[in-house]
Short mmCIF file of C-alpha atoms and ligand atoms in Angstrom, two decimals:
data_model
loop_
_atom_site.label_atom_id
_atom_site.label_comp_id
_atom_site.label_asym_id
_atom_site.label_seq_id
_atom_site.Cartn_x
_atom_site.Cartn_y
_atom_site.Cartn_z
CA MET W 1 1.52 26.75 77.20
CA SER W 2 0.66 26.90 73.51
CA PRO W 3 1.71 30.07 71.67
CA LYS W 4 -0.85 32.81 71.33
CA PRO W 5 -2.69 32.50 68.00
CA LYS W 6 -1.35 35.05 65.58
CA THR W 7 -4.15 37.22 64.25
CA ALA W 8 -3.88 40.23 62.00
CA ASN W 9 -3.81 43.93 62.91
CA PRO W 10 -7.38 44.92 63.71
CA ILE W 11 -9.20 46.88 61.03
CA GLU W 12 -12.40 48.61 62.00
CA ILE W 13 -15.38 46.56 60.83
CA PRO W 14 -17.97 48.86 59.23
CA LYS W 15 -21.31 48.89 61.09
CA VAL W 16 -23.25 47.54 58.09
CA LEU W 17 -21.19 44.36 58.15
CA GLU W 18 -21.58 43.59 61.82
CA GLY W 19 -23.71 40.54 62.40
CA GLU W 20 -23.15 39.05 58.94
CA GLY W 21 -21.63 35.55 59.01
CA TRP W 22 -19.04 36.06 56.32
CA HIS W 23 -17.89 39.52 55.30
CA PRO W 24 -14.69 40.86 53.73
CA LEU W 25 -13.07 41.24 57.16
CA SER W 26 -14.41 38.11 58.86
CA TRP W 27 -10.92 36.58 58.43
CA SER W 28 -9.42 39.08 60.84
CA ASN W 29 -9.99 37.09 64.02
CA LYS W 30 -8.65 33.87 62.51
CA GLU W 31 -5.10 32.70 62.84
CA ILE W 32 -3.06 34.05 59.95
CA GLN W 33 0.16 32.89 58.31
CA GLN W 34 2.58 34.84 56.14
CA LEU W 35 1.15 38.30 56.82
CA PRO W 36 3.46 40.28 59.09
CA ALA W 37 2.16 42.83 61.56
CA TYR W 38 2.21 46.48 60.50
CA PRO W 39 3.74 48.53 63.33
CA ASP W 40 1.84 51.67 62.29
CA THR W 41 -1.76 50.55 62.84
CA GLU W 42 -3.21 53.99 62.25
CA ALA W 43 -1.53 54.30 58.85
CA LEU W 44 -2.77 50.80 58.03
CA GLN W 45 -6.36 51.79 58.82
CA GLN W 46 -6.04 54.92 56.69
CA ALA W 47 -4.55 53.06 53.75
CA TYR W 48 -7.28 50.44 54.06
CA ASN W 49 -10.03 53.07 54.03
CA LYS W 50 -8.52 54.77 51.02
CA LEU W 51 -8.15 51.51 49.11
CA ARG W 52 -11.72 50.56 49.93
CA SER W 53 -12.95 53.88 48.53
CA TYR W 54 -11.16 53.43 45.19
CA PRO W 55 -13.02 52.19 42.11
CA PRO W 56 -12.66 48.53 41.16
CA LEU W 57 -9.92 47.45 38.77
CA ILE W 58 -12.14 44.89 37.08
CA THR W 59 -15.83 44.05 36.88
CA SER W 60 -18.07 41.29 38.18
CA TRP W 61 -19.16 40.34 34.65
CA GLU W 62 -15.54 39.75 33.64
CA ILE W 63 -15.22 37.46 36.65
CA GLU W 64 -18.35 35.62 35.58
CA ALA W 65 -17.07 35.31 32.02
CA LEU W 66 -13.85 33.78 33.30
CA ARG W 67 -15.81 31.35 35.43
CA GLU W 68 -17.75 30.24 32.39
CA LYS W 69 -14.54 29.72 30.46
CA LEU W 70 -13.07 27.73 33.32
CA ALA W 71 -16.21 25.61 33.43
CA SER W 72 -15.54 24.74 29.81
CA VAL W 73 -11.96 23.81 30.76
CA SER W 74 -13.22 21.47 33.46
CA ASP W 75 -15.48 19.86 30.83
CA GLY W 76 -12.38 19.13 28.74
CA LYS W 77 -13.37 21.65 26.04
CA SER W 78 -10.54 24.17 26.46
CA PHE W 79 -7.18 24.67 28.11
CA LEU W 80 -5.90 27.16 30.69
CA LEU W 81 -2.59 28.95 30.27
CA GLN W 82 -1.71 30.84 33.44
CA GLY W 83 1.65 32.56 33.65
CA GLY W 84 3.74 35.54 34.59
CA ASP W 85 6.25 36.74 37.15
CA CYS W 86 6.81 35.07 40.45
CA ALA W 87 6.76 38.55 41.99
CA GLU W 88 5.89 41.69 40.10
CA THR W 89 7.75 44.78 41.30
CA PHE W 90 6.67 48.42 41.31
CA ASP W 91 9.81 49.44 39.39
CA ALA W 92 9.05 46.99 36.61
CA CYS W 93 5.65 48.55 35.86
CA LYS W 94 6.88 49.66 32.45
CA ALA W 95 5.64 49.38 28.88
CA PRO W 96 8.21 46.96 27.40
CA LYS W 97 7.73 44.44 30.17
CA ILE W 98 3.96 44.42 29.82
CA VAL W 99 4.17 44.27 26.02
CA ASN W 100 6.64 41.38 26.22
CA LEU W 101 4.49 39.37 28.59
CA LEU W 102 1.33 39.84 26.55
CA LYS W 103 3.19 39.02 23.36
CA LEU W 104 4.57 35.85 24.91
CA MET W 105 1.22 34.71 26.31
CA LEU W 106 -0.35 35.36 22.94
CA GLN W 107 2.30 33.48 21.02
CA MET W 108 2.19 30.57 23.45
CA SER W 109 -1.55 30.37 23.06
CA PHE W 110 -1.24 30.44 19.26
CA ILE W 111 1.05 27.45 19.51
CA LEU W 112 -1.37 25.66 21.83
CA VAL W 113 -4.44 26.47 19.73
CA HIS W 114 -2.76 25.39 16.57
CA GLU W 115 -1.31 22.17 17.94
CA MET W 116 -4.25 21.15 20.11
CA GLY W 117 -7.19 22.61 18.22
CA THR W 118 -8.84 23.72 21.43
CA PRO W 119 -9.62 27.22 22.78
CA ILE W 120 -7.13 28.66 25.27
CA VAL W 121 -8.04 30.66 28.37
CA ARG W 122 -5.24 33.12 29.18
CA VAL W 123 -4.66 34.26 32.73
CA GLY W 124 -1.64 36.41 33.63
CA ARG W 125 0.10 36.51 36.98
CA ILE W 126 -0.06 40.25 36.56
CA ALA W 127 -1.59 43.50 37.84
CA GLY W 128 -1.57 42.48 41.51
CA GLN W 129 1.05 39.74 41.99
CA TYR W 130 3.03 41.80 44.49
CA ALA W 131 2.99 39.75 47.71
CA LYS W 132 5.16 36.73 48.49
CA PRO W 133 5.10 34.01 51.12
CA ARG W 134 8.55 33.29 52.57
CA SER W 135 9.85 30.28 54.42
CA LYS W 136 11.81 32.43 56.90
CA ASP W 137 10.75 35.61 58.69
CA PHE W 138 14.30 36.98 58.91
CA GLU W 139 17.48 37.02 56.88
CA THR W 140 20.97 38.34 57.59
CA ILE W 141 22.67 40.58 55.04
CA ASN W 142 26.21 41.87 55.68
CA GLY W 143 25.90 40.85 59.30
CA VAL W 144 22.61 42.71 59.85
CA GLU W 145 19.54 40.69 60.72
CA MET W 146 16.41 42.09 59.09
CA LEU W 147 12.90 41.02 58.10
CA ASN W 148 12.73 39.06 54.89
CA TYR W 149 11.46 40.75 51.73
CA ARG W 150 7.79 39.79 51.21
CA GLY W 151 7.05 41.47 47.92
CA ASP W 152 6.55 45.14 47.04
CA LEU W 153 3.01 45.02 48.42
CA ILE W 154 4.49 44.62 51.92
CA ASN W 155 8.05 45.92 52.19
CA SER W 156 11.07 46.97 50.16
CA PHE W 157 13.71 44.70 48.63
CA GLN W 158 16.40 47.16 49.85
CA PRO W 159 18.58 45.41 52.40
CA SER W 160 18.09 47.56 55.48
CA ARG W 161 16.11 47.06 58.66
CA GLU W 162 14.06 50.14 58.01
CA ALA W 163 13.21 49.32 54.40
CA ARG W 164 11.96 45.91 55.45
CA ILE W 165 9.32 47.23 57.86
CA PRO W 166 5.83 46.52 56.46
CA ASP W 167 4.53 49.78 55.01
CA PRO W 168 0.75 50.30 54.59
CA ASN W 169 1.26 52.89 51.84
CA ARG W 170 2.35 50.03 49.63
CA LEU W 171 -1.27 48.85 49.54
CA ILE W 172 -2.10 52.03 47.66
CA GLU W 173 0.94 51.87 45.41
CA ALA W 174 0.14 48.25 44.49
CA TYR W 175 -3.38 49.29 43.52
CA GLU W 176 -2.02 52.17 41.42
CA LYS W 177 0.61 50.04 39.69
CA SER W 178 -1.98 47.33 39.03
CA ALA W 179 -4.30 49.95 37.52
CA LEU W 180 -1.53 51.25 35.26
CA SER W 181 -0.59 47.74 34.13
CA LEU W 182 -4.17 46.74 33.53
CA ASN W 183 -4.98 49.91 31.63
CA PHE W 184 -2.11 49.26 29.23
CA LEU W 185 -2.94 45.56 28.94
CA ARG W 186 -6.51 46.42 28.02
CA ALA W 187 -5.38 48.97 25.42
CA LEU W 188 -2.98 46.50 23.86
CA SER W 189 -5.47 43.69 23.79
CA ASP W 190 -8.16 45.88 22.27
CA GLU W 191 -6.13 46.88 19.25
CA GLY W 192 -2.35 47.24 18.94
CA PHE W 193 -1.45 43.61 18.77
CA ALA W 194 -2.61 42.65 15.31
CA ASP W 195 0.93 42.40 13.99
CA LEU W 196 1.71 39.74 16.54
CA GLN W 197 -0.66 37.44 14.82
CA HIS W 198 1.96 37.21 12.12
CA PRO W 199 4.30 34.46 13.14
CA GLU W 200 6.95 35.51 10.65
CA GLN W 201 7.70 38.20 13.22
CA TRP W 202 8.31 35.71 15.95
CA GLU W 203 11.87 35.27 17.04
CA LEU W 204 12.20 31.56 16.53
CA ASP W 205 15.75 31.20 15.24
CA PHE W 206 16.97 29.82 18.55
CA MET W 207 14.81 26.77 17.93
CA GLN W 208 17.21 25.65 15.23
CA ASN W 209 19.15 23.81 17.93
CA ASN W 210 16.11 21.85 18.95
CA GLU W 211 15.27 18.32 17.89
CA PHE W 212 11.76 19.47 17.02
CA TYR W 213 12.86 22.37 14.82
CA LYS W 214 11.28 21.00 11.65
CA GLU W 215 7.98 20.62 13.46
CA TYR W 216 8.17 24.17 14.82
CA GLU W 217 8.90 25.53 11.41
CA ALA W 218 6.01 23.64 9.86
CA MET W 219 3.70 24.89 12.58
CA VAL W 220 4.72 28.52 12.12
CA ASN W 221 4.25 28.24 8.36
CA SER W 222 0.87 26.71 8.82
CA ILE W 223 -0.30 29.43 11.25
CA HIS W 224 0.96 31.99 8.75
CA LYS W 225 -1.05 30.41 5.94
CA ALA W 226 -4.20 30.22 8.05
CA ILE W 227 -3.98 33.91 8.96
CA ASN W 228 -3.33 34.96 5.37
CA PHE W 229 -6.31 32.92 4.27
CA MET W 230 -8.58 34.55 6.86
CA GLU W 231 -7.38 38.00 5.92
CA THR W 232 -7.98 37.33 2.25
CA ILE W 233 -11.54 36.21 2.63
CA THR W 234 -12.52 38.74 5.31
CA PRO W 235 -10.09 41.67 5.19
CA ASN W 236 -9.31 43.30 8.56
CA THR W 237 -11.70 41.17 10.53
CA PHE W 238 -9.07 38.84 11.87
CA SER W 239 -7.20 41.49 13.77
CA THR W 240 -10.16 43.55 14.88
CA LEU W 241 -12.67 40.86 15.74
CA HIS W 242 -10.27 38.66 17.58
CA LYS W 243 -9.71 40.91 20.54
CA VAL W 244 -7.27 39.27 22.88
CA ASP W 245 -8.76 38.30 26.22
CA ILE W 246 -6.35 38.12 29.06
CA TYR W 247 -7.44 37.85 32.64
CA THR W 248 -5.46 38.85 35.72
CA SER W 249 -4.57 36.81 38.79
CA HIS W 250 -2.53 36.97 41.96
CA GLU W 251 -2.06 35.10 45.21
CA ALA W 252 -4.58 36.32 47.78
CA LEU W 253 -1.89 36.68 50.41
CA ASN W 254 -2.08 40.19 51.78
CA LEU W 255 -5.70 40.07 52.85
CA TYR W 256 -5.81 43.80 53.61
CA TYR W 257 -5.30 44.40 49.91
CA ASP W 258 -7.81 41.82 48.72
CA SER W 259 -10.52 42.51 51.28
CA ALA W 260 -10.46 46.29 50.78
CA GLN W 261 -11.36 45.73 47.12
CA THR W 262 -14.00 43.08 47.86
CA LYS W 263 -17.43 44.52 47.11
CA ARG W 264 -21.03 43.80 46.37
CA VAL W 265 -22.34 44.89 43.00
CA PRO W 266 -25.85 45.95 42.01
CA ARG W 267 -28.36 43.24 41.07
CA LYS W 268 -26.02 40.36 41.91
CA THR W 269 -25.73 38.25 44.99
CA GLY W 270 -22.47 37.72 46.79
CA TRP W 271 -19.15 39.47 47.06
CA PHE W 272 -16.53 39.95 44.36
CA ASN W 273 -12.82 40.61 44.76
CA LEU W 274 -12.55 43.36 42.17
CA SER W 275 -8.75 43.64 42.31
CA GLY W 276 -8.14 40.60 40.05
CA HIS W 277 -10.19 38.14 38.05
CA MET W 278 -8.81 35.03 39.68
CA VAL W 279 -6.97 34.71 42.98
CA TRP W 280 -5.25 31.72 44.49
CA LEU W 281 -4.57 30.16 47.85
CA GLY W 282 -0.83 29.60 48.30
CA ASN W 283 0.68 26.35 49.44
CA ARG W 284 1.75 27.89 52.75
CA THR W 285 -1.53 29.53 53.72
CA LYS W 286 -3.97 26.67 53.17
CA GLN W 287 -4.99 26.00 56.79
CA LEU W 288 -8.63 24.93 56.89
CA ASP W 289 -9.38 27.18 59.87
CA GLY W 290 -6.99 29.92 58.88
CA ALA W 291 -7.64 33.47 57.72
CA HIS W 292 -6.91 32.90 54.03
CA VAL W 293 -9.38 30.03 53.60
CA GLU W 294 -11.98 32.03 55.54
CA TYR W 295 -11.54 35.05 53.26
CA LEU W 296 -11.65 32.99 50.06
CA SER W 297 -14.76 31.11 51.15
CA GLY W 298 -16.89 34.23 50.68
CA ILE W 299 -15.98 35.54 47.24
CA ARG W 300 -17.49 34.74 43.85
CA ASN W 301 -14.19 34.80 41.91
CA PRO W 302 -12.65 31.63 40.57
CA ILE W 303 -10.08 30.40 43.08
CA GLY W 304 -6.85 28.53 42.52
CA ILE W 305 -5.63 26.18 45.22
CA LYS W 306 -1.95 25.29 45.19
CA VAL W 307 -1.44 21.72 46.30
CA GLY W 308 2.00 20.33 46.99
CA PRO W 309 4.00 18.71 49.74
CA PRO W 310 3.39 18.85 52.57
CA PHE W 311 -0.35 18.45 52.19
CA ASP W 312 -3.01 16.49 53.96
CA LEU W 313 -5.56 14.84 51.70
CA ASP W 314 -8.50 15.16 54.12
CA GLU W 315 -7.73 18.78 54.89
CA THR W 316 -7.47 19.57 51.18
CA LEU W 317 -10.87 17.96 50.54
CA ALA W 318 -12.34 19.92 53.45
CA ILE W 319 -10.93 23.13 51.93
CA LEU W 320 -12.58 22.23 48.62
CA ASP W 321 -15.90 21.73 50.42
CA LYS W 322 -15.51 25.05 52.20
CA LEU W 323 -14.55 27.02 49.09
CA ASN W 324 -17.07 25.41 46.79
CA PRO W 325 -19.84 23.90 48.93
CA SER W 326 -22.35 23.68 46.09
CA HIS W 327 -19.88 22.11 43.64
CA GLU W 328 -20.14 24.89 41.06
CA SER W 329 -18.25 24.31 37.86
CA GLY W 330 -15.56 26.86 36.89
CA LYS W 331 -15.02 27.87 40.50
CA ILE W 332 -11.92 25.92 41.57
CA VAL W 333 -8.62 25.42 39.80
CA LEU W 334 -6.54 22.78 41.56
CA ILE W 335 -2.94 23.67 40.82
CA THR W 336 -0.70 20.76 41.69
CA ARG W 337 2.97 21.55 42.33
CA MET W 338 4.36 18.30 43.58
CA GLY W 339 7.96 18.39 42.39
CA VAL W 340 9.08 16.12 39.61
CA ASP W 341 9.81 13.15 41.88
CA ASN W 342 6.57 13.31 43.87
CA VAL W 343 3.94 13.29 41.16
CA GLU W 344 3.46 9.55 41.00
CA LYS W 345 3.44 9.22 44.75
CA HIS W 346 0.81 11.87 45.54
CA LEU W 347 -1.26 12.66 42.47
CA PRO W 348 -3.18 9.42 41.73
CA SER W 349 -4.77 9.19 45.19
CA PHE W 350 -5.53 12.90 45.13
CA ILE W 351 -7.29 12.68 41.75
CA ARG W 352 -9.35 9.71 42.93
CA ALA W 353 -10.37 11.42 46.15
CA VAL W 354 -11.49 14.60 44.36
CA LYS W 355 -13.44 12.55 41.85
CA GLN W 356 -15.09 10.53 44.60
CA ASN W 357 -16.18 13.71 46.37
CA GLY W 358 -17.81 14.87 43.17
CA HIS W 359 -15.94 18.16 42.86
CA PRO W 360 -15.89 19.61 39.33
CA VAL W 361 -12.43 21.17 39.21
CA VAL W 362 -10.01 22.44 36.63
CA TRP W 363 -6.78 20.49 37.06
CA SER W 364 -3.70 22.53 36.36
CA CYS W 365 0.00 21.73 36.74
CA ASP W 366 2.49 24.17 38.27
CA PRO W 367 5.79 22.47 37.41
CA MET W 368 7.82 25.34 38.85
CA HIS W 369 7.43 25.49 42.62
CA GLY W 370 8.36 21.93 43.48
CA ASN W 371 11.54 22.09 41.41
CA THR W 372 13.61 24.98 42.72
CA PHE W 373 17.21 24.33 43.71
CA ALA W 374 20.39 26.28 44.42
CA THR W 375 23.52 25.99 42.27
CA VAL W 376 26.95 25.50 43.85
CA ASN W 377 27.26 29.29 43.80
CA ASN W 378 23.97 29.53 45.67
CA VAL W 379 21.92 30.91 42.78
CA LYS W 380 18.26 29.90 42.94
CA THR W 381 17.32 28.17 39.70
CA ARG W 382 15.12 25.54 38.05
CA SER W 383 15.92 23.12 35.28
CA PHE W 384 13.94 23.11 32.04
CA ASN W 385 14.03 19.32 32.11
CA HIS W 386 12.65 19.00 35.63
CA ILE W 387 9.86 21.39 34.69
CA LEU W 388 9.09 19.47 31.51
CA ASN W 389 9.27 16.12 33.31
CA GLU W 390 6.82 17.23 35.99
CA ILE W 391 4.44 18.24 33.20
CA LYS W 392 4.97 14.89 31.47
CA SER W 393 4.34 12.81 34.60
CA THR W 394 1.33 14.92 35.53
CA PHE W 395 -0.18 14.30 32.09
CA ALA W 396 0.65 10.60 32.38
CA VAL W 397 -1.06 10.25 35.76
CA HIS W 398 -4.19 12.11 34.60
CA ARG W 399 -4.27 9.97 31.48
CA ALA W 400 -4.05 6.79 33.57
CA GLU W 401 -6.77 8.04 35.94
CA GLY W 402 -9.09 9.04 33.10
CA SER W 403 -9.02 12.63 34.22
CA TYR W 404 -8.47 15.85 32.25
CA LEU W 405 -5.36 17.95 32.90
CA GLY W 406 -6.72 21.26 31.67
CA GLY W 407 -3.99 23.77 32.35
CA VAL W 408 -0.46 24.79 33.19
CA HIS W 409 0.68 27.43 35.65
CA LEU W 410 4.11 28.80 34.78
CA GLU W 411 6.46 31.44 36.08
CA LEU W 412 7.68 33.13 32.95
CA THR W 413 8.64 36.43 31.40
CA GLY W 414 8.73 37.76 27.87
CA ASP W 415 12.17 39.19 28.64
CA ASN W 416 15.48 37.65 27.82
CA VAL W 417 16.47 36.65 31.33
CA THR W 418 18.79 33.83 32.40
CA GLU W 419 17.17 32.30 35.47
CA CYS W 420 16.29 28.69 34.60
CA VAL W 421 18.88 26.29 33.15
CA GLY W 422 18.32 24.18 30.03
CA GLY W 423 16.08 24.52 27.01
CA ALA W 424 17.01 24.62 23.32
CA ASN W 425 19.62 27.29 23.88
CA GLY W 426 21.38 25.15 26.43
CA LEU W 427 21.70 27.76 29.15
CA ASN W 428 23.97 26.36 31.85
CA GLU W 429 24.70 27.33 35.45
CA LYS W 430 27.60 29.56 34.41
CA GLY W 431 25.30 31.55 32.14
CA LEU W 432 22.81 32.37 34.90
CA ASP W 433 24.69 35.52 35.95
CA ARG W 434 24.23 37.16 32.56
CA ASN W 435 20.73 38.43 33.11
CA TYR W 436 19.37 37.19 36.39
CA GLU W 437 16.64 39.66 37.33
CA THR W 438 14.04 38.01 39.50
CA TYR W 439 13.58 39.17 43.10
CA CYS W 440 11.98 35.88 43.93
CA ASP W 441 11.73 32.64 41.93
CA PRO W 442 13.48 31.87 38.60
CA ARG W 443 11.28 32.21 35.50
CA LEU W 444 11.31 30.68 32.04
CA ASN W 445 12.51 33.27 29.52
CA TYR W 446 10.92 34.06 26.15
CA GLU W 447 12.58 31.21 24.27
CA GLN W 448 12.19 28.64 27.02
CA SER W 449 8.50 29.53 27.33
CA LEU W 450 7.73 29.16 23.61
CA GLU W 451 9.52 25.84 23.58
CA MET W 452 7.59 24.75 26.66
CA ALA W 453 4.28 25.65 24.98
CA PHE W 454 5.14 23.41 22.07
CA LEU W 455 6.10 20.54 24.38
CA VAL W 456 2.96 20.99 26.50
CA ALA W 457 0.88 20.68 23.32
CA LYS W 458 2.70 17.47 22.44
CA GLU W 459 1.91 15.97 25.85
CA TRP W 460 -1.72 17.08 25.69
CA ASN W 461 -2.07 15.47 22.28
CA LYS W 462 -0.67 12.21 23.60
CA SER W 463 -3.36 12.22 26.25
CA TYR W 464 -6.47 13.68 24.71
CA ARG W 465 -6.39 13.75 20.95
C1 PEP V 1 3.93 31.18 43.79
O1 PEP V 1 3.04 30.81 43.01
O2 PEP V 1 4.70 32.12 43.54
C2 PEP V 1 4.11 30.43 45.06
C3 PEP V 1 4.75 30.95 46.09
O3 PEP V 1 3.59 29.20 44.98
P1 PEP V 1 3.32 28.11 46.12
O4 PEP V 1 2.35 28.73 47.07
O5 PEP V 1 2.76 26.97 45.35
O6 PEP V 1 4.64 27.79 46.76
CO1 CO V 2 7.10 31.70 42.74
#
């Protein structure tokens, strides 16, 4: 006998939605992966109702603006920089962390703009990236078997059976922490960050060990000159007019969270997930008939689709058809995460198939998730060189196929962590213990990220200049 399909905890479907084909809860009778059952169904319903009653975190016109920008990326006229934590945590919802991430994204985009001469669309993995897929349901810590940690949106990292039980109140806390993060991000990007446009304040000394140091130095000097020039001819306008746009994104994994914040808005057709500008379909939840694809097929937001082994070409094309049936531009970001050794094997046929089906997509490269490994001491890490080499081969394949690689998707932090090995500072496996903070996947630190931005620009120039 085949196992019983695993569907989610039932949430009451409001009367007004009954009879509609798609609605924010139409996923609930589909088979679902990676979303554990909540034992307290009454508390889940209450949390859901409360979350649904809360005001949106973002607006539909911001979503539409991002879609327009992504359409320009798919036309080859700009470039997408998406990055942030693997998993945000509630405890880390603090000013310095948010400042550091925004500062890093801004500096990376300055490097990209300057080197590539093309506009950059910035999307953070922030203000909602609290849920994680896991390959195993259980783990054993100190002899006790317990549920795996699935991100602060679902359960606690604390290693006890009780702490690992999915807790519906976390839906509310995730919303609150996202609102706090977003509020501060918006305040910073409105004003406060003018000084960051001065590259002499960037901490670039570490680059001295890098073979490209002279080029970095020349670039920083040239950005400096350009800003001084602008400020001389139009005093104050540079910092005040150039408000920093940064959009938010997260994996649409915990569908209770995403669907509760999915709403209609006046004078517009369709439904919008108002908890984040862009959401993505994870590599482990992309079943054509599954709950996640069903949910994503009804929202107007731009959608990322992670594509990496194992994946089925026909199923992936069918998902594209389902998520973007009318082939709208700026709607789909295909985020390939093949692993450095699989790019040449899988990517060319995938690019050709998407082209043949006529889908206008943004192609983006996630060089992180196919390149995780454990050190001899069992520390989860990634190598700067593997990451860079996946980017290089992805550019090379797109170049050969005459297609535009329009973005990168990176796990990074503005903090000085030691989670990935390599980079100009030569961090090795022994050094990983020094400041290993992530609860989930290893991220590029501040220095490694700036260096990566420079190297991404070099690859882009080889392909498209
Ligand atoms: C992630 O982006 O953190 C992630 C889990 O990615 P993927 O679904 O590609 O494995
Ligand atoms: Co990750």
